[in-house]
XYZ file of C-alpha atoms in Angstrom:
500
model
C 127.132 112.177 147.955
C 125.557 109.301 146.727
C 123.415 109.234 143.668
C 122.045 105.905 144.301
C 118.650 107.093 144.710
C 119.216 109.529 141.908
C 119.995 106.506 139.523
C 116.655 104.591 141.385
C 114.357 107.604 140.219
C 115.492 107.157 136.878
C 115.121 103.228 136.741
C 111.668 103.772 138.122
C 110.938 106.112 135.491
C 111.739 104.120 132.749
C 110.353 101.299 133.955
C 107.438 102.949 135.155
C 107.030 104.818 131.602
C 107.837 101.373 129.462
C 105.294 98.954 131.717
C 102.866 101.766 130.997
C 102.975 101.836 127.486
C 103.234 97.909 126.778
C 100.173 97.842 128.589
C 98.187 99.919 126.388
C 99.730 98.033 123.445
C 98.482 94.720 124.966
C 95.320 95.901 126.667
C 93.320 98.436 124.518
C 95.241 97.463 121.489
C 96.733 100.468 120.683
C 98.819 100.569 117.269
C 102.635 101.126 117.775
C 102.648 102.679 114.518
C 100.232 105.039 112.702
C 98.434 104.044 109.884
C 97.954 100.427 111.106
C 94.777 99.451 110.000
C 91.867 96.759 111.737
C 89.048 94.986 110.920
C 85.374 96.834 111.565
C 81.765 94.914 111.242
C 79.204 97.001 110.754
C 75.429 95.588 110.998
C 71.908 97.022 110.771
C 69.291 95.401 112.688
C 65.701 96.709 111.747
C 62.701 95.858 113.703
C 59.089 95.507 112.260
C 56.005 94.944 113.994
C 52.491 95.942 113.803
C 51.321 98.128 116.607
C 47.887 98.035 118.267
C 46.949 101.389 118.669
C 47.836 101.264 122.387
C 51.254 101.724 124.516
C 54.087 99.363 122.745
C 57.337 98.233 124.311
C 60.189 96.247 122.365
C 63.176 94.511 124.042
C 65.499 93.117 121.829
C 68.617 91.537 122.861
C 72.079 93.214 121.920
C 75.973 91.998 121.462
C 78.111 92.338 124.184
C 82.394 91.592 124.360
C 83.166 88.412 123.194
C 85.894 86.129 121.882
C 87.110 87.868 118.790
C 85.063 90.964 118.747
C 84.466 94.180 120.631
C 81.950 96.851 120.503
C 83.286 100.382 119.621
C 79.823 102.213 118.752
C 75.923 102.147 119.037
C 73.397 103.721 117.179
C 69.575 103.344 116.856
C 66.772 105.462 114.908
C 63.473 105.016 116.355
C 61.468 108.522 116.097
C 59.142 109.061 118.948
C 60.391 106.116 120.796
C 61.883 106.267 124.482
C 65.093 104.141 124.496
C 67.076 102.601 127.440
C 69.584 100.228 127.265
C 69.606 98.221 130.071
C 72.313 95.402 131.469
C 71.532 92.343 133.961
C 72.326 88.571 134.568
C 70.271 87.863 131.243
C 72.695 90.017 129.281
C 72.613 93.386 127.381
C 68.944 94.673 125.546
C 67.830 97.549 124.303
C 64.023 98.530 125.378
C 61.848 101.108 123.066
C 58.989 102.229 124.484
C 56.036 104.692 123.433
C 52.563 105.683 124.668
C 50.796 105.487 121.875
C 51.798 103.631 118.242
C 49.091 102.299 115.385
C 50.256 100.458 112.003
C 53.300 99.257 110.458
C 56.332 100.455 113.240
C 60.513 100.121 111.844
C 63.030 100.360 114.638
C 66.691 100.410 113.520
C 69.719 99.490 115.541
C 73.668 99.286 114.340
C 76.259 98.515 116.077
C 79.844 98.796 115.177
C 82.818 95.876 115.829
C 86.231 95.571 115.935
C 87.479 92.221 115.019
C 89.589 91.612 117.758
C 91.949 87.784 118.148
C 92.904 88.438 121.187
C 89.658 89.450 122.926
C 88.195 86.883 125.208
C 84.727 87.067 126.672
C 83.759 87.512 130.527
C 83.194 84.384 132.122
C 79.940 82.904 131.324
C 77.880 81.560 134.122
C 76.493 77.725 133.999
C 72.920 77.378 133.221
C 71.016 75.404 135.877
C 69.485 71.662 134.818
C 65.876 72.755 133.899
C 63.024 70.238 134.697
C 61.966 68.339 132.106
C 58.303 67.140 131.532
C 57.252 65.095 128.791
C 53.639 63.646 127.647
C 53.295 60.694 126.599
C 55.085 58.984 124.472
C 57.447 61.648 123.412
C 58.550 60.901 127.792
C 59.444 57.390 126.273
C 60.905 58.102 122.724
C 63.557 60.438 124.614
C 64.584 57.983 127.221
C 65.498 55.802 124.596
C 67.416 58.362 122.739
C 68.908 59.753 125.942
C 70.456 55.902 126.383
C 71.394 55.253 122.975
C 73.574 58.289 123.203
C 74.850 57.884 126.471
C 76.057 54.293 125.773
C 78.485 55.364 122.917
C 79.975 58.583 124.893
C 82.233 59.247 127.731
C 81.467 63.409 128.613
C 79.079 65.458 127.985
C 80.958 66.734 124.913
C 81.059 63.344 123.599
C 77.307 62.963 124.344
C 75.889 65.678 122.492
C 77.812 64.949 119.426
C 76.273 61.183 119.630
C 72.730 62.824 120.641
C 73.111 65.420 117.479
C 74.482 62.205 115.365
C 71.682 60.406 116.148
C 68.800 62.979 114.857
C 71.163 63.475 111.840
C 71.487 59.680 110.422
C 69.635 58.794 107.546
C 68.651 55.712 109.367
C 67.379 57.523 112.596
C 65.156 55.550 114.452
C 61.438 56.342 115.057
C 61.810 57.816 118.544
C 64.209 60.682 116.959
C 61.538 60.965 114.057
C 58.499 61.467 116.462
C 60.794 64.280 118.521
C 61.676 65.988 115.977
C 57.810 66.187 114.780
C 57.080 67.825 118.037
C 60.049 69.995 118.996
C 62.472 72.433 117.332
C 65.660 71.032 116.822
C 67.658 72.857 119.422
C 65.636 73.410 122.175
C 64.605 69.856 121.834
C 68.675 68.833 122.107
C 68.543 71.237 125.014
C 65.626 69.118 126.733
C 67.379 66.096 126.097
C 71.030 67.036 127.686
C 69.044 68.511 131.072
C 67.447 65.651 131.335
C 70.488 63.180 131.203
C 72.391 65.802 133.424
C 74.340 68.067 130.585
C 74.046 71.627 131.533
C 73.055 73.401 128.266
C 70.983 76.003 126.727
C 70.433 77.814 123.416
C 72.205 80.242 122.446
C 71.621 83.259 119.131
C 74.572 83.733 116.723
C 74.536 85.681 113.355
C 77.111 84.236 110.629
C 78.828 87.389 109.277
C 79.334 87.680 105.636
C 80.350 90.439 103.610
C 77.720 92.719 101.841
C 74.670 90.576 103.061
C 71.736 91.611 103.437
C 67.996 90.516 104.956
C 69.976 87.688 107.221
C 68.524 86.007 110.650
C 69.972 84.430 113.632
C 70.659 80.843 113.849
C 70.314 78.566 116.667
C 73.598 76.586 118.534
C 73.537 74.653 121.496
C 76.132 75.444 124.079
C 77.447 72.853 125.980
C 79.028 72.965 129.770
C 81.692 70.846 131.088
C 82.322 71.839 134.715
C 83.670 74.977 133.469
C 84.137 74.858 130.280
C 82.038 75.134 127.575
C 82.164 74.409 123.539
C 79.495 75.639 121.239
C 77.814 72.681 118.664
C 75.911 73.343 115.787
C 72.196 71.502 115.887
C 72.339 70.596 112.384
C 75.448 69.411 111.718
C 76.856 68.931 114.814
C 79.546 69.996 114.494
C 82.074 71.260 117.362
C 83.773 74.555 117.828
C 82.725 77.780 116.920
C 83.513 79.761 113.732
C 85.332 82.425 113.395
C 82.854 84.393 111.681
C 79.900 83.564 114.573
C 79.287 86.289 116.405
C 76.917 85.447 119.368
C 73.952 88.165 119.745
C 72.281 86.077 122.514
C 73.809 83.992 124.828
C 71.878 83.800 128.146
C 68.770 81.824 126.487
C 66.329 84.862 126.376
C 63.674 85.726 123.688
C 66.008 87.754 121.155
C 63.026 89.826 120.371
C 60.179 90.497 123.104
C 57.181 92.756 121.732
C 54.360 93.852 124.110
C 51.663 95.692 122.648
C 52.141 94.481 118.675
C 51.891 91.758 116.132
C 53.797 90.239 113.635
C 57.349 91.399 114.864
C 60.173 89.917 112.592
C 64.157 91.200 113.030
C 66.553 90.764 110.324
C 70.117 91.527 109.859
C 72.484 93.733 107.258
C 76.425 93.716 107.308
C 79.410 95.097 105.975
C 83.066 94.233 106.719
C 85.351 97.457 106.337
C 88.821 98.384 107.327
C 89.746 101.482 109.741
C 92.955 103.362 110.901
C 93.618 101.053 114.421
C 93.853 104.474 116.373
C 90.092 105.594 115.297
C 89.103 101.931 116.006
C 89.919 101.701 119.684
C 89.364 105.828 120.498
C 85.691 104.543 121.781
C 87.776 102.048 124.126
C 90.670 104.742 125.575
C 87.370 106.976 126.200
C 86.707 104.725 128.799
C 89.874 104.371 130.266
C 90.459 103.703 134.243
C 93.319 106.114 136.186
C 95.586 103.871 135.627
C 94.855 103.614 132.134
C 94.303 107.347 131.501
C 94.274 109.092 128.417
C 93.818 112.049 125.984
C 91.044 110.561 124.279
C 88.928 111.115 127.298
C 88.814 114.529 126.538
C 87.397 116.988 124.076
C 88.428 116.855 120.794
C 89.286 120.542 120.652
C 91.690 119.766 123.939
C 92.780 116.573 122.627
C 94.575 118.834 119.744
C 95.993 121.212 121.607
C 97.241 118.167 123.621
C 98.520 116.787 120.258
C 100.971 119.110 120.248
C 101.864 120.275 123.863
C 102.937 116.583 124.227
C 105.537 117.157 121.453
C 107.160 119.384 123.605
C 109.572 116.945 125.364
C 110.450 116.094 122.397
C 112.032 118.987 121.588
C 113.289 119.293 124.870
C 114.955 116.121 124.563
C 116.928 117.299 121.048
C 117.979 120.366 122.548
C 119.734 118.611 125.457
C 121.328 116.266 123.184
C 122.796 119.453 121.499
C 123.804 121.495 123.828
C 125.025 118.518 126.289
C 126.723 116.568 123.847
C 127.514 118.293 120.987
C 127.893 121.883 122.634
C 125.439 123.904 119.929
C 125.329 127.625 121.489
C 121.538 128.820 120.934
C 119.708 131.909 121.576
C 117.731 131.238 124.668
C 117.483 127.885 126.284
C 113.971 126.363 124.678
C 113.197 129.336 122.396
C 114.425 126.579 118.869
C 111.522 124.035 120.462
C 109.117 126.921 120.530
C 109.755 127.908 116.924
C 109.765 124.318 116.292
C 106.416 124.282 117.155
C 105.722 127.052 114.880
C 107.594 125.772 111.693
C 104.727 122.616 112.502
C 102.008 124.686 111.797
C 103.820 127.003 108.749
C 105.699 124.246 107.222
C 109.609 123.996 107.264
C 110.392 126.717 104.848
C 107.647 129.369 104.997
C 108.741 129.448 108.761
C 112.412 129.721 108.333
C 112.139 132.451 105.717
C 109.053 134.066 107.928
C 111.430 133.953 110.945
C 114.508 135.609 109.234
C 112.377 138.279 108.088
C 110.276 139.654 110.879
C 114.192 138.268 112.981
C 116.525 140.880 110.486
C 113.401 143.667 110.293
C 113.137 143.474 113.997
C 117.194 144.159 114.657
C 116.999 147.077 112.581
C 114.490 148.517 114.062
C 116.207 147.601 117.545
C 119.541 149.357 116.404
C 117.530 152.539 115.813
C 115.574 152.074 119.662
C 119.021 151.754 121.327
C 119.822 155.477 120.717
C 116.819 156.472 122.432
C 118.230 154.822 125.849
C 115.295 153.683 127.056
C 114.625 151.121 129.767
C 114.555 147.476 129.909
C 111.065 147.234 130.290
C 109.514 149.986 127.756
C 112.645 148.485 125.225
C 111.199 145.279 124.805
C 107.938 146.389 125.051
C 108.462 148.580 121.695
C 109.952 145.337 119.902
C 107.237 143.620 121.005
C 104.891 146.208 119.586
C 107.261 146.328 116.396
C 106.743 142.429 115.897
C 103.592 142.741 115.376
C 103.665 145.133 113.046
C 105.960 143.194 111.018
C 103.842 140.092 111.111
C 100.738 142.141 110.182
C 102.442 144.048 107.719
C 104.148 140.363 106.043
C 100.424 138.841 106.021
C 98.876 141.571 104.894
C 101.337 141.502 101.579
C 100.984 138.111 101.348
C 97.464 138.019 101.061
C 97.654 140.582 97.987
C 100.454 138.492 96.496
C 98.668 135.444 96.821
C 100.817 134.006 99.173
C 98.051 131.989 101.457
C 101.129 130.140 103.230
C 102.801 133.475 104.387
C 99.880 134.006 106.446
C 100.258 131.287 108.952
C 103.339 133.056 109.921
C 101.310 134.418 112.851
C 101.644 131.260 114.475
C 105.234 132.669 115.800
C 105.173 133.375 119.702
C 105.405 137.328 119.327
C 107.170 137.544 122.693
C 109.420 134.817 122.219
C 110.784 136.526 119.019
C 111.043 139.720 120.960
C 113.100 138.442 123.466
C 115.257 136.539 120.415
C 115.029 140.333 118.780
C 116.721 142.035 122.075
C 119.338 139.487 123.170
C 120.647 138.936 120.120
C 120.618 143.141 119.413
C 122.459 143.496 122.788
C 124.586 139.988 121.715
C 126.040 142.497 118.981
C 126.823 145.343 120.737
C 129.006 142.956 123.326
C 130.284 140.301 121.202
C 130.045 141.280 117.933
C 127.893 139.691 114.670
C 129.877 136.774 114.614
C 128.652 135.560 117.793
C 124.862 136.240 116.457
C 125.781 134.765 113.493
C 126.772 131.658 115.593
C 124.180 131.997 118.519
C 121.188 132.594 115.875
C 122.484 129.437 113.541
C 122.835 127.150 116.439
C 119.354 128.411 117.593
C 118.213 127.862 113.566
C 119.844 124.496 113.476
C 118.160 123.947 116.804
C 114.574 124.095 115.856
C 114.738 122.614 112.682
C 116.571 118.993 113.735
C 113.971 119.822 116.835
C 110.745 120.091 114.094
C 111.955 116.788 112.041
C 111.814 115.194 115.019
C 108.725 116.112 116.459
C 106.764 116.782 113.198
C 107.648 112.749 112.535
C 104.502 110.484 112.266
C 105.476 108.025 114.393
C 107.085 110.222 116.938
C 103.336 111.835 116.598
C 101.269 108.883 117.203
C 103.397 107.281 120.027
C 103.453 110.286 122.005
C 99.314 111.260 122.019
C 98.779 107.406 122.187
C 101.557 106.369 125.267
C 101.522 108.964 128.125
C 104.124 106.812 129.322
C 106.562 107.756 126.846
C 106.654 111.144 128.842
C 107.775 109.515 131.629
C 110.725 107.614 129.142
C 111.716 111.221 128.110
C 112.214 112.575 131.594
C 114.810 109.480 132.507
C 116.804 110.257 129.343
C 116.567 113.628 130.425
C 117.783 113.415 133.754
C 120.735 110.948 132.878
C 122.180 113.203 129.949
C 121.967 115.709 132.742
C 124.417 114.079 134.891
C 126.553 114.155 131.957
C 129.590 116.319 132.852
C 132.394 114.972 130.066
C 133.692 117.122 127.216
C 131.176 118.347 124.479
C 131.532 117.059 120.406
C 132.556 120.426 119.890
C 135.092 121.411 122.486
C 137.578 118.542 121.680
C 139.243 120.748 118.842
C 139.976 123.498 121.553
C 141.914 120.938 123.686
C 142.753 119.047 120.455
C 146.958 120.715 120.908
C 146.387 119.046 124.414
C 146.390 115.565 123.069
C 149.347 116.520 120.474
C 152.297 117.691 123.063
């Protein structure tokens, strides 16, 4: 028979499984490692204004994705206030809104972001030339500027350096002197670029500094060339955008509307910490798609019990190499990976000496049940009855010893060690205590290579953060299945073989 498409469901697995996880590394940024950490911005915007004494609405403009930075987490405080935030073509806002407000009003509004290199930003849309109108003889004064400029550039990155050049020189002419008396610096730029043919608007950014406090927005000027676009600073003019600029607006909208008030100012408050990685993108994996699924998307009281029902393979995966390989004899197929699972919530050696107690209690006890002849059934019913005596009777005493770590012992599965109790009682009466004595170590050995491997950190994070790695674990799986040669330990039986 052929087991082409035996070795093709494997392939795709591990493929499959691999492409998976890569993806997650590349896409939401999830850490290979634990303990990695990232870079988090925090900033506090507070809104005053004085209300009316009638209805009040504020919009304010809010960050979105960009190049370098993401948003993980919103807050605002605004008592009394209705809140919406709300996404069109002018961007994101946030809108408060109440029926009735009088006196001094304090909105607040943080929002949390990762510092991210390899985030770019959607694809911003071209402003459209605006029509400019100009009285007289500020219509004159920017012709001449608008040709000066144009003379000594070749593209309308060129141009608005030369036009920004031009209002900075010492020397500046009158025509740039009798602009700049009338307009604002950047919306005047702005003007002057639409009206030569640039396609360019004003954009908000806040420079992001460590521990600052009481800061405002400054303005840039942001510059299309078919489509691409470059960001210039108004007073310097200088090209490029820093890497600590983080754009709040960007589709040339009021940053701050207020309807119903007076005297509305915004500033800004920040603070640059660091994070674990995995905390720092759990708002992203939230989100996830299908295709992107995971844990995080679910409650945190299922995404622990998760935590460790994905360990599972794990185990499953040591216990094949044993048995398969190295031909370890255990007591029950999967019973070590359960008990693994319970030496990771009673530590290594309060489990092992919890497990040979209730284990060597729990034979005796057996021994004496056996004369009774009783049935299957009613047998193991009594040993499971008898377990949990034993583990009552072991917490209880180590709760008046003192003992607090004997009483996770009742994290054992009862009926697993029941089962464990009666094979191995029935084990002796067959084959005698040296097989239990080999069947139980080899189950012993079992879970405890089983626990170091699934109680690892690593092992932890990669397996809650990269579903795919399940799908990695079921290839191995399946081709140490097909395995059919001699185990580690059977060679010294046929080692005579190889002698004659």
């Amino acid at each position: 028979m052929s087991r082409l498409p035996f070795y093709l469901i494997v392939g795709a697995l591990m493929i499959a499984g691999i492409a998976l996880s890569v993806h997650r590394h590349v896409q939401f940024e999830v850490p290979w490692t634990p303990g990695e950490q990232r870079q988090v911005w925090e900033i506090e915007t507070q809104v005053n204004f004085t209300a009316e004494g009638g209805p009040a609405m504020v919009d304010m403009a809010l960050p979105s994705h960009q190049q370098g930075y993401r948003v993980l987490t919103e807050n605002t405080a605004s008592p009394g206030y209705g809140l919406s935030f709300l996404e069109d073509e002018r961007g994101r806002r946030a809108q408060w809104s109440v029926r009735e407000a009088a006196g001094s009003q304090l909105l607040y509004y943080s929002v949390q972001l990762l510092v991210a290199p390899d985030a770019r930003p959607p694809q911003s849309q071209r402003p459209e030339l605006q029509e400019v109108v100009w009285e007289r003889p500020y219509d004159t004064a920017a012709s001449q500027v608008i040709e000066r400029a144009w003379q000594r550039s070749a593209t309308p990155f060129t141009f608005a350096r030369e036009l920004i050049r031009d209002f900075n020189d010492d020397r500046q002419g009158e025509n740039a002197r009798l602009l700049l008396n009338q307009f604002d610096r950047a919306p005047l730029l702005v003007r002057l670029l639409n009206e030569a043919g640039v396609h360019a608007r004003v954009v908000s950014g806040l420079m992001l500094e460590d521990g600052r406090r009481r800061q405002s927005l400054s303005s840039w000027v942001q510059v299309f060339d078919e489509d691409r676009w470059s960001l210039f600073n108004p007073m310097t003019g200088e090209q490029g955008r820093p890497d600590n600029l983080l754009l709040w607006e960007d589709s040339d909208q009021a940053v701050l509307e207020v309807q119903g008030g007076s005297n509305s100012r915004i500033s800004f408050s920040m603070i640059q910490h660091n994070q674990p990685a995995a905390a720092a993108v759990r708002n992203q994996l939230a989100n996830d798609t299908l295709i992107n699924f995971s844990i995080h998307s679910l409650p945190l009281e299922e995404q622990a019990l998760f935590q460790t029902i994905l360990l599972i393979p794990i185990g499953a995966l040591v216990v094949v190499l044993l048995r398969v390989f190295i031909g370890i004899k255990t007591s029950g197929t999967f019973m070590p990976v359960l008990i693994a699972l319970a030496f990771i919530q009673t530590t290594l050696m309060t489990g092992l000496i919890g497990f040979l107690l209730i284990v060597a209690v729990g034979l005796v006890i057996r021994s004496y049940l056996s004369y009774l002849n009783l049935l299957l059934v009613a047998r193991v019913s009594a040993v499971i009855i008898t377990v949990i005596a034993i583990i009552s009777i072991f917490s209880v005493l180590s709760y008046r010893f003192g003992l607090n770590a004997g009483l996770t012992i009742t994290f054992f599965p009862m009926i697993i060690l029941s089962w464990t109790i009666e094979r191995m009682s029935i084990l002796w009466e067959e084959e005698g205590p040296k097989e239990v004595l080999i069947q139980g170590g080899g189950s012993l050995l079992t879970a405890v290579l089983a626990y170091l491997a699934m109680n690892n950190p690593w092992v932890r994070h990669i397996t809650f953060n990269f579903l795919g790695v399940q799908m990695i674990l079921m290839s191995l799986i399946l081709l140490l299945g097909n395995y059919t040669g001699y185990r580690l330990l059977e060679l010294r039986r046929f080692k005579p073989v190889t002698e004659d």
